[in-house]
């Protein structure tokens, strides 16, 4: 199994390199939330409640590797991002999206890049 995963990892990396795909967003500023909200009356900022992206702009290599290791497909991730709940704003420009009936969570940044996918424990 380890050989298969290693071969799959190498294949993915080579394929992405051949396409000229980036393993991460082009700019570091893409990782930051574009919303800078004003303070609300009860002490929270509107940034905490800012809408997350409902589309996928791309996958980091880390996300692709984790999806491969955990046998999670792009269709499943796309469905959760498009139709799932608002998610939890983690305060660093990313949202963690998970549902009760889905065995995994997706972390997506403000630019729509899937950062990682991990099992829900």
mmCIF file of C-alpha atoms in Angstrom:
data_model
loop_
_atom_site.group_PDB
_atom_site.id
_atom_site.type_symbol
_atom_site.label_atom_id
_atom_site.label_comp_id
_atom_site.label_asym_id
_atom_site.label_seq_id
_atom_site.Cartn_x
_atom_site.Cartn_y
_atom_site.Cartn_z
ATOM 1 C CA UNK A 1 0.000 0.000 0.000
ATOM 2 C CA UNK A 2 2.842 2.391 0.828
ATOM 3 C CA UNK A 3 4.371 1.764 -2.596
ATOM 4 C CA UNK A 4 1.063 2.545 -4.260
ATOM 5 C CA UNK A 5 0.683 5.803 -2.309
ATOM 6 C CA UNK A 6 4.267 6.792 -3.053
ATOM 7 C CA UNK A 7 3.770 6.055 -6.774
ATOM 8 C CA UNK A 8 0.480 7.963 -6.747
ATOM 9 C CA UNK A 9 2.121 10.920 -5.015
ATOM 10 C CA UNK A 10 4.957 11.029 -7.539
ATOM 11 C CA UNK A 11 2.476 10.733 -10.413
ATOM 12 C CA UNK A 12 0.397 13.615 -9.097
ATOM 13 C CA UNK A 13 3.449 15.811 -8.591
ATOM 14 C CA UNK A 14 4.789 15.072 -12.061
ATOM 15 C CA UNK A 15 1.398 15.643 -13.645
ATOM 16 C CA UNK A 16 0.962 18.990 -11.900
ATOM 17 C CA UNK A 17 4.507 20.026 -12.814
ATOM 18 C CA UNK A 18 3.863 19.134 -16.462
ATOM 19 C CA UNK A 19 0.758 21.319 -16.467
ATOM 20 C CA UNK A 20 2.624 24.128 -14.779
ATOM 21 C CA UNK A 21 0.181 24.019 -11.887
ATOM 22 C CA UNK A 22 1.060 25.795 -8.697
ATOM 23 C CA UNK A 23 0.984 23.919 -5.417
ATOM 24 C CA UNK A 24 -0.315 26.972 -3.624
ATOM 25 C CA UNK A 25 -1.966 30.284 -4.387
ATOM 26 C CA UNK A 26 0.119 32.660 -6.475
ATOM 27 C CA UNK A 27 0.321 35.312 -3.789
ATOM 28 C CA UNK A 28 0.743 35.025 -0.066
ATOM 29 C CA UNK A 29 -1.889 37.742 0.255
ATOM 30 C CA UNK A 30 -4.403 35.262 -1.194
ATOM 31 C CA UNK A 31 -4.275 33.432 2.123
ATOM 32 C CA UNK A 32 -5.665 36.445 3.990
ATOM 33 C CA UNK A 33 -9.340 37.195 4.267
ATOM 34 C CA UNK A 34 -10.351 40.084 1.992
ATOM 35 C CA UNK A 35 -13.041 41.158 4.453
ATOM 36 C CA UNK A 36 -12.061 43.669 7.109
ATOM 37 C CA UNK A 37 -15.322 44.147 8.981
ATOM 38 C CA UNK A 38 -16.318 46.742 11.521
ATOM 39 C CA UNK A 39 -17.041 45.812 15.106
ATOM 40 C CA UNK A 40 -20.618 44.782 15.832
ATOM 41 C CA UNK A 41 -22.500 45.912 18.933
ATOM 42 C CA UNK A 42 -21.902 42.675 20.892
ATOM 43 C CA UNK A 43 -18.138 42.715 20.413
ATOM 44 C CA UNK A 44 -17.647 40.425 17.419
ATOM 45 C CA UNK A 45 -16.380 41.642 14.087
ATOM 46 C CA UNK A 46 -18.316 41.043 10.916
ATOM 47 C CA UNK A 47 -15.160 39.372 9.547
ATOM 48 C CA UNK A 48 -15.953 36.373 11.773
ATOM 49 C CA UNK A 49 -19.243 36.005 9.911
ATOM 50 C CA UNK A 50 -17.923 36.805 6.431
ATOM 51 C CA UNK A 51 -19.128 34.491 3.684
ATOM 52 C CA UNK A 52 -16.647 31.895 2.602
ATOM 53 C CA UNK A 53 -16.029 30.968 -1.048
ATOM 54 C CA UNK A 54 -18.567 28.534 -2.492
ATOM 55 C CA UNK A 55 -16.323 27.554 -5.410
ATOM 56 C CA UNK A 56 -12.999 25.783 -5.735
ATOM 57 C CA UNK A 57 -10.266 27.703 -7.527
ATOM 58 C CA UNK A 58 -7.702 24.928 -7.066
ATOM 59 C CA UNK A 59 -6.110 22.401 -4.750
ATOM 60 C CA UNK A 60 -2.748 22.695 -3.021
ATOM 61 C CA UNK A 61 -0.423 19.720 -3.455
ATOM 62 C CA UNK A 62 -0.902 19.035 0.252
ATOM 63 C CA UNK A 63 -4.687 18.809 -0.240
ATOM 64 C CA UNK A 64 -4.299 16.508 -3.271
ATOM 65 C CA UNK A 65 -1.977 14.210 -1.323
ATOM 66 C CA UNK A 66 -4.333 14.037 1.660
ATOM 67 C CA UNK A 67 -7.296 13.326 -0.613
ATOM 68 C CA UNK A 68 -5.321 10.532 -2.278
ATOM 69 C CA UNK A 69 -4.275 9.017 1.055
ATOM 70 C CA UNK A 70 -7.826 9.138 2.407
ATOM 71 C CA UNK A 71 -9.617 8.079 -0.785
ATOM 72 C CA UNK A 72 -11.662 11.286 -0.972
ATOM 73 C CA UNK A 73 -12.634 12.453 -4.454
ATOM 74 C CA UNK A 74 -12.903 15.922 -5.945
ATOM 75 C CA UNK A 75 -16.663 15.464 -6.449
ATOM 76 C CA UNK A 76 -17.150 14.885 -2.717
ATOM 77 C CA UNK A 77 -15.024 17.902 -1.786
ATOM 78 C CA UNK A 78 -16.746 20.084 -4.384
ATOM 79 C CA UNK A 79 -20.206 19.082 -3.099
ATOM 80 C CA UNK A 80 -19.255 19.949 0.484
ATOM 81 C CA UNK A 81 -17.778 23.326 -0.533
ATOM 82 C CA UNK A 82 -20.711 24.282 -2.777
ATOM 83 C CA UNK A 83 -23.631 23.018 -0.711
ATOM 84 C CA UNK A 84 -22.242 22.574 2.800
ATOM 85 C CA UNK A 85 -22.696 24.839 5.806
ATOM 86 C CA UNK A 86 -20.972 28.195 6.203
ATOM 87 C CA UNK A 87 -18.161 26.581 8.144
ATOM 88 C CA UNK A 88 -15.909 27.909 10.875
ATOM 89 C CA UNK A 89 -13.796 30.961 10.148
ATOM 90 C CA UNK A 90 -10.445 30.025 11.651
ATOM 91 C CA UNK A 91 -9.235 33.629 11.808
ATOM 92 C CA UNK A 92 -6.292 33.148 9.450
ATOM 93 C CA UNK A 93 -8.211 33.551 6.196
ATOM 94 C CA UNK A 94 -9.372 29.929 6.082
ATOM 95 C CA UNK A 95 -12.666 28.180 6.814
ATOM 96 C CA UNK A 96 -13.161 24.636 8.078
ATOM 97 C CA UNK A 97 -16.223 23.111 6.457
ATOM 98 C CA UNK A 98 -17.792 19.938 7.836
ATOM 99 C CA UNK A 99 -21.192 18.290 8.088
ATOM 100 C CA UNK A 100 -22.489 15.708 10.527
ATOM 101 C CA UNK A 101 -23.040 13.049 7.838
ATOM 102 C CA UNK A 102 -19.713 13.641 6.060
ATOM 103 C CA UNK A 103 -16.669 11.746 7.432
ATOM 104 C CA UNK A 104 -14.209 14.472 6.431
ATOM 105 C CA UNK A 105 -13.659 18.220 6.746
ATOM 106 C CA UNK A 106 -12.322 20.640 4.123
ATOM 107 C CA UNK A 107 -10.162 23.673 4.864
ATOM 108 C CA UNK A 108 -10.478 26.337 2.159
ATOM 109 C CA UNK A 109 -8.913 29.807 1.981
ATOM 110 C CA UNK A 110 -10.530 33.075 0.953
ATOM 111 C CA UNK A 111 -9.409 32.680 -2.654
ATOM 112 C CA UNK A 112 -11.142 29.327 -3.055
ATOM 113 C CA UNK A 113 -8.037 27.122 -2.765
ATOM 114 C CA UNK A 114 -8.533 23.862 -0.878
ATOM 115 C CA UNK A 115 -5.708 23.831 1.676
ATOM 116 C CA UNK A 116 -6.298 20.391 3.200
ATOM 117 C CA UNK A 117 -8.839 17.637 3.733
ATOM 118 C CA UNK A 118 -8.888 15.594 6.914
ATOM 119 C CA UNK A 119 -11.094 13.017 8.647
ATOM 120 C CA UNK A 120 -13.547 14.202 11.285
ATOM 121 C CA UNK A 121 -12.828 12.522 14.582
#
